[in-house]
Amino acid sequence: MDAARGVVENTPSPLRPRGGARTWPEERLNSDRPGASHAPPAYKEASAVPHVLVLNASYEPLGVVPLRRALVLVLENKALCLEESGAFLHSATRIIAAPSVVRLKRFVRVPYRGPVPLTRKALFARDGGRCMYCGGVATSVDHVIPRSRGGQHAWDNVVAACRHCNHVKADRQLRELGWRLRHQPAPPSGLAWRIIGTGHRDPRWLPYLQPYGAEDAMARIDGISA
């Protein structure tokens, strides 16, 4: 019997794959849809910790979910709370400590996830929210080699940029302007980037992400942001 079967069979679950699949579908993991028939009461979510890190039973990072979904896992006895946020959720009858990190009680098989997806949030995380031309606050995305000149929409050709630099650069190449990149763009790698790339950051997550490249990722981000 598949290791994931005990997690998804026989009981309604917010993480149950469609069609009886016994893998952990990443798009469902990061969805906002609770989908559980035994959802907790309508707790008021703590704004300080809107998302929670979910770990496999092996402590491998699986993804980030909204706080309510994490509560469903804990209250249905499918996950253990490893770290609390320090905030509390209130209903008419009880008070619950808001989790920051939860671990599934049963191991779930994860399909191959390939390279880290190139999204705006992930790009801004990689570049520390800074313009790669002037170091100012980034508010837009720019292709180093313009698309009109054959540049690809890929990690090594896309950077965060402020609107001013983006406007001045337009469809020109850096050598035409005499500009240089502050940091060479490169595709991020490692499971930690899949968490950091969501745009959610919580210092309580770092000990669980360190074995998966979190220190290198954070060093790059902090170095760029400085």
PDB file of C-alpha atoms in Angstrom:
ATOM      1  CA  MET A   1       0.000   0.000   0.000  1.00  0.00           C
ATOM      2  CA  ASP A   2       1.276   3.413  -0.955  1.00  0.00           C
ATOM      3  CA  ALA A   3       2.637   5.441   1.968  1.00  0.00           C
ATOM      4  CA  ALA A   4       0.347   8.325   1.118  1.00  0.00           C
ATOM      5  CA  ARG A   5      -2.783   6.184   1.071  1.00  0.00           C
ATOM      6  CA  GLY A   6      -3.413   6.330   4.787  1.00  0.00           C
ATOM      7  CA  VAL A   7      -3.452  10.113   4.663  1.00  0.00           C
ATOM      8  CA  VAL A   8      -5.938  10.568   1.852  1.00  0.00           C
ATOM      9  CA  GLU A   9      -8.259   7.563   2.055  1.00  0.00           C
ATOM     10  CA  ASN A  10     -11.371   6.940   4.151  1.00  0.00           C
ATOM     11  CA  THR A  11     -11.637  10.438   5.605  1.00  0.00           C
ATOM     12  CA  PRO A  12     -12.544  13.712   3.928  1.00  0.00           C
ATOM     13  CA  SER A  13      -9.432  15.858   3.712  1.00  0.00           C
ATOM     14  CA  PRO A  14      -8.583  19.332   2.381  1.00  0.00           C
ATOM     15  CA  LEU A  15      -5.511  17.796   0.772  1.00  0.00           C
ATOM     16  CA  ARG A  16      -7.126  14.768  -0.819  1.00  0.00           C
ATOM     17  CA  PRO A  17      -5.987  14.445  -4.464  1.00  0.00           C
ATOM     18  CA  ARG A  18      -8.660  14.340  -7.105  1.00  0.00           C
ATOM     19  CA  GLY A  19      -9.417  11.083  -8.842  1.00  0.00           C
ATOM     20  CA  GLY A  20      -7.879   8.942  -6.117  1.00  0.00           C
ATOM     21  CA  ALA A  21      -4.300   9.998  -6.897  1.00  0.00           C
ATOM     22  CA  ARG A  22      -1.848   9.103  -4.141  1.00  0.00           C
ATOM     23  CA  THR A  23       0.646  11.875  -4.615  1.00  0.00           C
ATOM     24  CA  TRP A  24       0.899  15.342  -3.118  1.00  0.00           C
ATOM     25  CA  PRO A  25      -0.304  17.758  -5.818  1.00  0.00           C
ATOM     26  CA  GLU A  26       1.550  21.021  -5.373  1.00  0.00           C
ATOM     27  CA  GLU A  27      -1.200  23.123  -6.898  1.00  0.00           C
ATOM     28  CA  ARG A  28      -3.658  21.792  -4.297  1.00  0.00           C
ATOM     29  CA  LEU A  29      -1.177  22.312  -1.488  1.00  0.00           C
ATOM     30  CA  ASN A  30      -0.832  26.002  -2.309  1.00  0.00           C
ATOM     31  CA  SER A  31      -4.521  26.545  -2.991  1.00  0.00           C
ATOM     32  CA  ASP A  32      -6.722  28.680  -0.755  1.00  0.00           C
ATOM     33  CA  ARG A  33      -9.584  26.198  -0.980  1.00  0.00           C
ATOM     34  CA  PRO A  34     -10.184  24.485   2.402  1.00  0.00           C
ATOM     35  CA  GLY A  35     -12.283  21.675   0.903  1.00  0.00           C
ATOM     36  CA  ALA A  36     -12.785  19.740   4.155  1.00  0.00           C
ATOM     37  CA  SER A  37     -16.137  18.532   5.435  1.00  0.00           C
ATOM     38  CA  HIS A  38     -14.947  18.819   9.041  1.00  0.00           C
ATOM     39  CA  ALA A  39     -13.475  22.301   8.846  1.00  0.00           C
ATOM     40  CA  PRO A  40     -12.897  24.170  12.116  1.00  0.00           C
ATOM     41  CA  PRO A  41     -15.193  27.012  13.179  1.00  0.00           C
ATOM     42  CA  ALA A  42     -14.824  30.345  11.439  1.00  0.00           C
ATOM     43  CA  TYR A  43     -11.816  31.523  13.400  1.00  0.00           C
ATOM     44  CA  LYS A  44     -10.506  35.013  12.881  1.00  0.00           C
ATOM     45  CA  GLU A  45      -7.073  34.547  11.364  1.00  0.00           C
ATOM     46  CA  ALA A  46      -4.139  36.303  12.972  1.00  0.00           C
ATOM     47  CA  SER A  47      -2.796  38.827  10.481  1.00  0.00           C
ATOM     48  CA  ALA A  48       0.743  38.385  11.834  1.00  0.00           C
ATOM     49  CA  VAL A  49       0.923  34.789  10.585  1.00  0.00           C
ATOM     50  CA  PRO A  50      -1.396  34.365   7.578  1.00  0.00           C
ATOM     51  CA  HIS A  51       0.495  31.362   6.175  1.00  0.00           C
ATOM     52  CA  VAL A  52       2.014  28.207   7.630  1.00  0.00           C
ATOM     53  CA  LEU A  53       4.919  26.008   6.526  1.00  0.00           C
ATOM     54  CA  VAL A  54       3.879  22.384   5.906  1.00  0.00           C
ATOM     55  CA  LEU A  55       6.476  19.612   6.264  1.00  0.00           C
ATOM     56  CA  ASN A  56       6.237  16.010   5.176  1.00  0.00           C
ATOM     57  CA  ALA A  57       6.528  13.319   7.853  1.00  0.00           C
ATOM     58  CA  SER A  58      10.207  13.180   6.837  1.00  0.00           C
ATOM     59  CA  TYR A  59      10.540  16.937   7.592  1.00  0.00           C
ATOM     60  CA  GLU A  60      10.921  17.729   3.885  1.00  0.00           C
ATOM     61  CA  PRO A  61       9.283  21.093   3.081  1.00  0.00           C
ATOM     62  CA  LEU A  62       6.121  20.621   1.033  1.00  0.00           C
ATOM     63  CA  GLY A  63       4.834  24.147   0.735  1.00  0.00           C
ATOM     64  CA  VAL A  64       3.054  27.045   2.368  1.00  0.00           C
ATOM     65  CA  VAL A  65      -0.684  27.031   3.062  1.00  0.00           C
ATOM     66  CA  PRO A  66      -3.137  29.561   4.501  1.00  0.00           C
ATOM     67  CA  LEU A  67      -3.555  29.413   8.259  1.00  0.00           C
ATOM     68  CA  ARG A  68      -7.069  27.964   8.063  1.00  0.00           C
ATOM     69  CA  ARG A  69      -5.880  24.966   6.022  1.00  0.00           C
ATOM     70  CA  ALA A  70      -3.133  24.288   8.530  1.00  0.00           C
ATOM     71  CA  LEU A  71      -5.715  24.348  11.309  1.00  0.00           C
ATOM     72  CA  VAL A  72      -7.815  21.786   9.426  1.00  0.00           C
ATOM     73  CA  LEU A  73      -4.813  19.450   9.290  1.00  0.00           C
ATOM     74  CA  VAL A  74      -4.066  19.836  12.991  1.00  0.00           C
ATOM     75  CA  LEU A  75      -7.663  19.606  14.207  1.00  0.00           C
ATOM     76  CA  GLU A  76      -8.317  16.521  12.047  1.00  0.00           C
ATOM     77  CA  ASN A  77      -5.219  14.918  13.587  1.00  0.00           C
ATOM     78  CA  LYS A  78      -3.424  14.740  10.241  1.00  0.00           C
ATOM     79  CA  ALA A  79      -0.567  17.016  11.296  1.00  0.00           C
ATOM     80  CA  LEU A  80       1.349  18.091  14.381  1.00  0.00           C
ATOM     81  CA  CYS A  81       2.104  21.685  15.256  1.00  0.00           C
ATOM     82  CA  LEU A  82       5.885  22.045  15.562  1.00  0.00           C
ATOM     83  CA  GLU A  83       6.063  25.815  15.975  1.00  0.00           C
ATOM     84  CA  GLU A  84       3.517  28.332  17.198  1.00  0.00           C
ATOM     85  CA  SER A  85       3.381  31.883  15.926  1.00  0.00           C
ATOM     86  CA  GLY A  86       2.655  33.498  19.267  1.00  0.00           C
ATOM     87  CA  ALA A  87      -0.738  34.682  18.027  1.00  0.00           C
ATOM     88  CA  PHE A  88      -4.089  33.177  18.993  1.00  0.00           C
ATOM     89  CA  LEU A  89      -7.281  32.427  17.108  1.00  0.00           C
ATOM     90  CA  HIS A  90     -10.646  32.961  18.790  1.00  0.00           C
ATOM     91  CA  SER A  91     -14.011  31.304  18.234  1.00  0.00           C
ATOM     92  CA  ALA A  92     -17.150  31.469  20.331  1.00  0.00           C
ATOM     93  CA  THR A  93     -16.049  28.531  22.488  1.00  0.00           C
ATOM     94  CA  ARG A  94     -12.277  28.194  22.384  1.00  0.00           C
ATOM     95  CA  ILE A  95      -8.899  29.799  21.854  1.00  0.00           C
ATOM     96  CA  ILE A  96      -6.267  28.091  19.705  1.00  0.00           C
ATOM     97  CA  ALA A  97      -2.599  28.996  19.315  1.00  0.00           C
ATOM     98  CA  ALA A  98      -1.901  29.811  15.664  1.00  0.00           C
ATOM     99  CA  PRO A  99       0.652  27.407  14.141  1.00  0.00           C
ATOM    100  CA  SER A 100       3.674  28.566  12.192  1.00  0.00           C
ATOM    101  CA  VAL A 101       5.065  25.136  11.191  1.00  0.00           C
ATOM    102  CA  VAL A 102       3.150  21.845  10.971  1.00  0.00           C
ATOM    103  CA  ARG A 103       4.337  18.332  10.088  1.00  0.00           C
ATOM    104  CA  LEU A 104       2.168  15.656   8.505  1.00  0.00           C
ATOM    105  CA  LYS A 105       1.799  12.507  10.574  1.00  0.00           C
ATOM    106  CA  ARG A 106       1.989  10.256   7.524  1.00  0.00           C
ATOM    107  CA  PHE A 107       4.555  10.402   4.744  1.00  0.00           C
ATOM    108  CA  VAL A 108       3.193  11.636   1.412  1.00  0.00           C
ATOM    109  CA  ARG A 109       4.908  10.767  -1.855  1.00  0.00           C
ATOM    110  CA  VAL A 110       5.829  13.905  -3.791  1.00  0.00           C
ATOM    111  CA  PRO A 111       6.074  13.929  -7.599  1.00  0.00           C
ATOM    112  CA  TYR A 112       9.095  15.477  -9.309  1.00  0.00           C
ATOM    113  CA  ARG A 113       8.595  19.227  -9.248  1.00  0.00           C
ATOM    114  CA  GLY A 114      11.237  20.401 -11.713  1.00  0.00           C
ATOM    115  CA  PRO A 115      12.854  23.850 -11.671  1.00  0.00           C
ATOM    116  CA  VAL A 116      11.586  26.615  -9.416  1.00  0.00           C
ATOM    117  CA  PRO A 117       8.760  28.358 -11.328  1.00  0.00           C
ATOM    118  CA  LEU A 118       9.576  31.851 -12.556  1.00  0.00           C
ATOM    119  CA  THR A 119       6.972  34.043 -10.890  1.00  0.00           C
ATOM    120  CA  ARG A 120       6.977  37.706  -9.911  1.00  0.00           C
ATOM    121  CA  LYS A 121       7.066  36.841  -6.199  1.00  0.00           C
ATOM    122  CA  ALA A 122       9.915  34.370  -6.658  1.00  0.00           C
ATOM    123  CA  LEU A 123      11.882  36.848  -8.782  1.00  0.00           C
ATOM    124  CA  PHE A 124      11.493  39.647  -6.237  1.00  0.00           C
ATOM    125  CA  ALA A 125      12.556  37.226  -3.504  1.00  0.00           C
ATOM    126  CA  ARG A 126      15.656  36.193  -5.460  1.00  0.00           C
ATOM    127  CA  ASP A 127      16.633  39.828  -6.058  1.00  0.00           C
ATOM    128  CA  GLY A 128      15.831  40.961  -2.515  1.00  0.00           C
ATOM    129  CA  GLY A 129      13.176  43.374  -3.733  1.00  0.00           C
ATOM    130  CA  ARG A 130      15.908  45.613  -5.172  1.00  0.00           C
ATOM    131  CA  CYS A 131      16.459  47.026  -8.645  1.00  0.00           C
ATOM    132  CA  MET A 132      19.360  45.148 -10.215  1.00  0.00           C
ATOM    133  CA  TYR A 133      20.453  48.308 -12.026  1.00  0.00           C
ATOM    134  CA  CYS A 134      20.451  51.041  -9.358  1.00  0.00           C
ATOM    135  CA  GLY A 135      19.717  49.247  -6.079  1.00  0.00           C
ATOM    136  CA  GLY A 136      16.488  51.120  -5.466  1.00  0.00           C
ATOM    137  CA  VAL A 137      13.181  49.553  -4.523  1.00  0.00           C
ATOM    138  CA  ALA A 138      12.028  47.247  -7.303  1.00  0.00           C
ATOM    139  CA  THR A 139       8.508  47.693  -8.598  1.00  0.00           C
ATOM    140  CA  SER A 140       8.695  45.986 -11.996  1.00  0.00           C
ATOM    141  CA  VAL A 141      10.255  43.141 -13.962  1.00  0.00           C
ATOM    142  CA  ASP A 142      12.745  43.665 -16.792  1.00  0.00           C
ATOM    143  CA  HIS A 143      14.387  41.457 -19.408  1.00  0.00           C
ATOM    144  CA  VAL A 144      18.142  42.115 -19.486  1.00  0.00           C
ATOM    145  CA  ILE A 145      18.232  41.271 -23.184  1.00  0.00           C
ATOM    146  CA  PRO A 146      14.920  42.703 -24.413  1.00  0.00           C
ATOM    147  CA  ARG A 147      12.362  40.296 -25.795  1.00  0.00           C
ATOM    148  CA  SER A 148      12.326  42.378 -28.987  1.00  0.00           C
ATOM    149  CA  ARG A 149      15.996  41.438 -29.442  1.00  0.00           C
ATOM    150  CA  GLY A 150      15.604  37.754 -28.849  1.00  0.00           C
ATOM    151  CA  GLY A 151      15.877  37.705 -25.069  1.00  0.00           C
ATOM    152  CA  GLN A 152      14.189  34.811 -23.315  1.00  0.00           C
ATOM    153  CA  HIS A 153      11.774  34.916 -20.402  1.00  0.00           C
ATOM    154  CA  ALA A 154      14.104  32.862 -18.219  1.00  0.00           C
ATOM    155  CA  TRP A 155      15.746  33.165 -14.806  1.00  0.00           C
ATOM    156  CA  ASP A 156      19.112  34.198 -16.272  1.00  0.00           C
ATOM    157  CA  ASN A 157      17.567  37.005 -18.350  1.00  0.00           C
ATOM    158  CA  VAL A 158      14.954  38.454 -15.981  1.00  0.00           C
ATOM    159  CA  VAL A 159      15.626  40.841 -13.095  1.00  0.00           C
ATOM    160  CA  ALA A 160      13.698  43.034 -10.684  1.00  0.00           C
ATOM    161  CA  ALA A 161      13.881  46.728 -11.569  1.00  0.00           C
ATOM    162  CA  CYS A 162      12.541  50.082 -10.472  1.00  0.00           C
ATOM    163  CA  ARG A 163      10.167  51.783 -12.885  1.00  0.00           C
ATOM    164  CA  HIS A 164      12.637  54.578 -13.647  1.00  0.00           C
ATOM    165  CA  CYS A 165      15.429  52.228 -14.747  1.00  0.00           C
ATOM    166  CA  ASN A 166      12.966  50.070 -16.632  1.00  0.00           C
ATOM    167  CA  HIS A 167      11.674  53.120 -18.496  1.00  0.00           C
ATOM    168  CA  VAL A 168      15.145  54.505 -19.283  1.00  0.00           C
ATOM    169  CA  LYS A 169      16.472  51.133 -20.449  1.00  0.00           C
ATOM    170  CA  ALA A 170      13.431  50.417 -22.604  1.00  0.00           C
ATOM    171  CA  ASP A 171      14.461  47.975 -25.367  1.00  0.00           C
ATOM    172  CA  ARG A 172      18.174  48.734 -25.230  1.00  0.00           C
ATOM    173  CA  GLN A 173      20.947  46.433 -24.065  1.00  0.00           C
ATOM    174  CA  LEU A 174      23.187  47.241 -21.116  1.00  0.00           C
ATOM    175  CA  ARG A 175      26.278  47.907 -23.212  1.00  0.00           C
ATOM    176  CA  GLU A 176      24.420  50.625 -25.094  1.00  0.00           C
ATOM    177  CA  LEU A 177      23.801  52.441 -21.822  1.00  0.00           C
ATOM    178  CA  GLY A 178      27.079  51.620 -20.115  1.00  0.00           C
ATOM    179  CA  TRP A 179      25.168  49.902 -17.316  1.00  0.00           C
ATOM    180  CA  ARG A 180      26.158  46.892 -15.258  1.00  0.00           C
ATOM    181  CA  LEU A 181      24.053  44.508 -13.233  1.00  0.00           C
ATOM    182  CA  ARG A 182      24.564  44.621  -9.473  1.00  0.00           C
ATOM    183  CA  HIS A 183      24.255  40.821  -9.360  1.00  0.00           C
ATOM    184  CA  GLN A 184      24.285  38.281 -12.156  1.00  0.00           C
ATOM    185  CA  PRO A 185      20.845  36.684 -12.517  1.00  0.00           C
ATOM    186  CA  ALA A 186      20.695  32.917 -12.115  1.00  0.00           C
ATOM    187  CA  PRO A 187      17.966  30.346 -11.558  1.00  0.00           C
ATOM    188  CA  PRO A 188      17.408  29.559  -7.866  1.00  0.00           C
ATOM    189  CA  SER A 189      17.626  25.922  -6.846  1.00  0.00           C
ATOM    190  CA  GLY A 190      16.706  23.855  -3.818  1.00  0.00           C
ATOM    191  CA  LEU A 191      13.518  23.184  -1.918  1.00  0.00           C
ATOM    192  CA  ALA A 192      14.027  26.270   0.233  1.00  0.00           C
ATOM    193  CA  TRP A 193      13.481  28.489  -2.797  1.00  0.00           C
ATOM    194  CA  ARG A 194      10.042  26.988  -3.328  1.00  0.00           C
ATOM    195  CA  ILE A 195       9.102  28.338   0.084  1.00  0.00           C
ATOM    196  CA  ILE A 196      10.971  31.644  -0.087  1.00  0.00           C
ATOM    197  CA  GLY A 197       9.630  32.225  -3.583  1.00  0.00           C
ATOM    198  CA  THR A 198       6.065  32.380  -2.281  1.00  0.00           C
ATOM    199  CA  GLY A 199       6.873  35.774  -0.791  1.00  0.00           C
ATOM    200  CA  HIS A 200       6.070  34.595   2.735  1.00  0.00           C
ATOM    201  CA  ARG A 201       8.904  34.707   5.252  1.00  0.00           C
ATOM    202  CA  ASP A 202       8.854  33.656   8.885  1.00  0.00           C
ATOM    203  CA  PRO A 203      12.047  33.314  10.974  1.00  0.00           C
ATOM    204  CA  ARG A 204      10.529  30.242  12.647  1.00  0.00           C
ATOM    205  CA  TRP A 205      10.716  28.421   9.310  1.00  0.00           C
ATOM    206  CA  LEU A 206      14.457  28.802   8.809  1.00  0.00           C
ATOM    207  CA  PRO A 207      15.642  25.876  11.002  1.00  0.00           C
ATOM    208  CA  TYR A 208      13.462  23.551   8.910  1.00  0.00           C
ATOM    209  CA  LEU A 209      14.647  25.042   5.603  1.00  0.00           C
ATOM    210  CA  GLN A 210      18.378  25.177   6.353  1.00  0.00           C
ATOM    211  CA  PRO A 211      19.076  21.596   5.147  1.00  0.00           C
ATOM    212  CA  TYR A 212      17.519  22.558   1.807  1.00  0.00           C
ATOM    213  CA  GLY A 213      19.569  25.633   0.915  1.00  0.00           C
ATOM    214  CA  ALA A 214      17.926  28.328   3.018  1.00  0.00           C
ATOM    215  CA  GLU A 215      21.200  29.805   4.289  1.00  0.00           C
ATOM    216  CA  ASP A 216      22.566  30.373   0.776  1.00  0.00           C
ATOM    217  CA  ALA A 217      19.240  31.765  -0.365  1.00  0.00           C
ATOM    218  CA  MET A 218      18.914  34.167   2.554  1.00  0.00           C
ATOM    219  CA  ALA A 219      22.559  35.234   2.283  1.00  0.00           C
ATOM    220  CA  ARG A 220      21.961  36.195  -1.335  1.00  0.00           C
ATOM    221  CA  ILE A 221      18.755  38.050  -0.548  1.00  0.00           C
ATOM    222  CA  ASP A 222      20.241  39.880   2.445  1.00  0.00           C
ATOM    223  CA  GLY A 223      23.373  40.742   0.461  1.00  0.00           C
ATOM    224  CA  ILE A 224      21.304  42.242  -2.327  1.00  0.00           C
ATOM    225  CA  SER A 225      18.981  44.077   0.054  1.00  0.00           C
ATOM    226  CA  ALA A 226      21.834  45.630   2.053  1.00  0.00           C
TER     227      ALA A 226
END
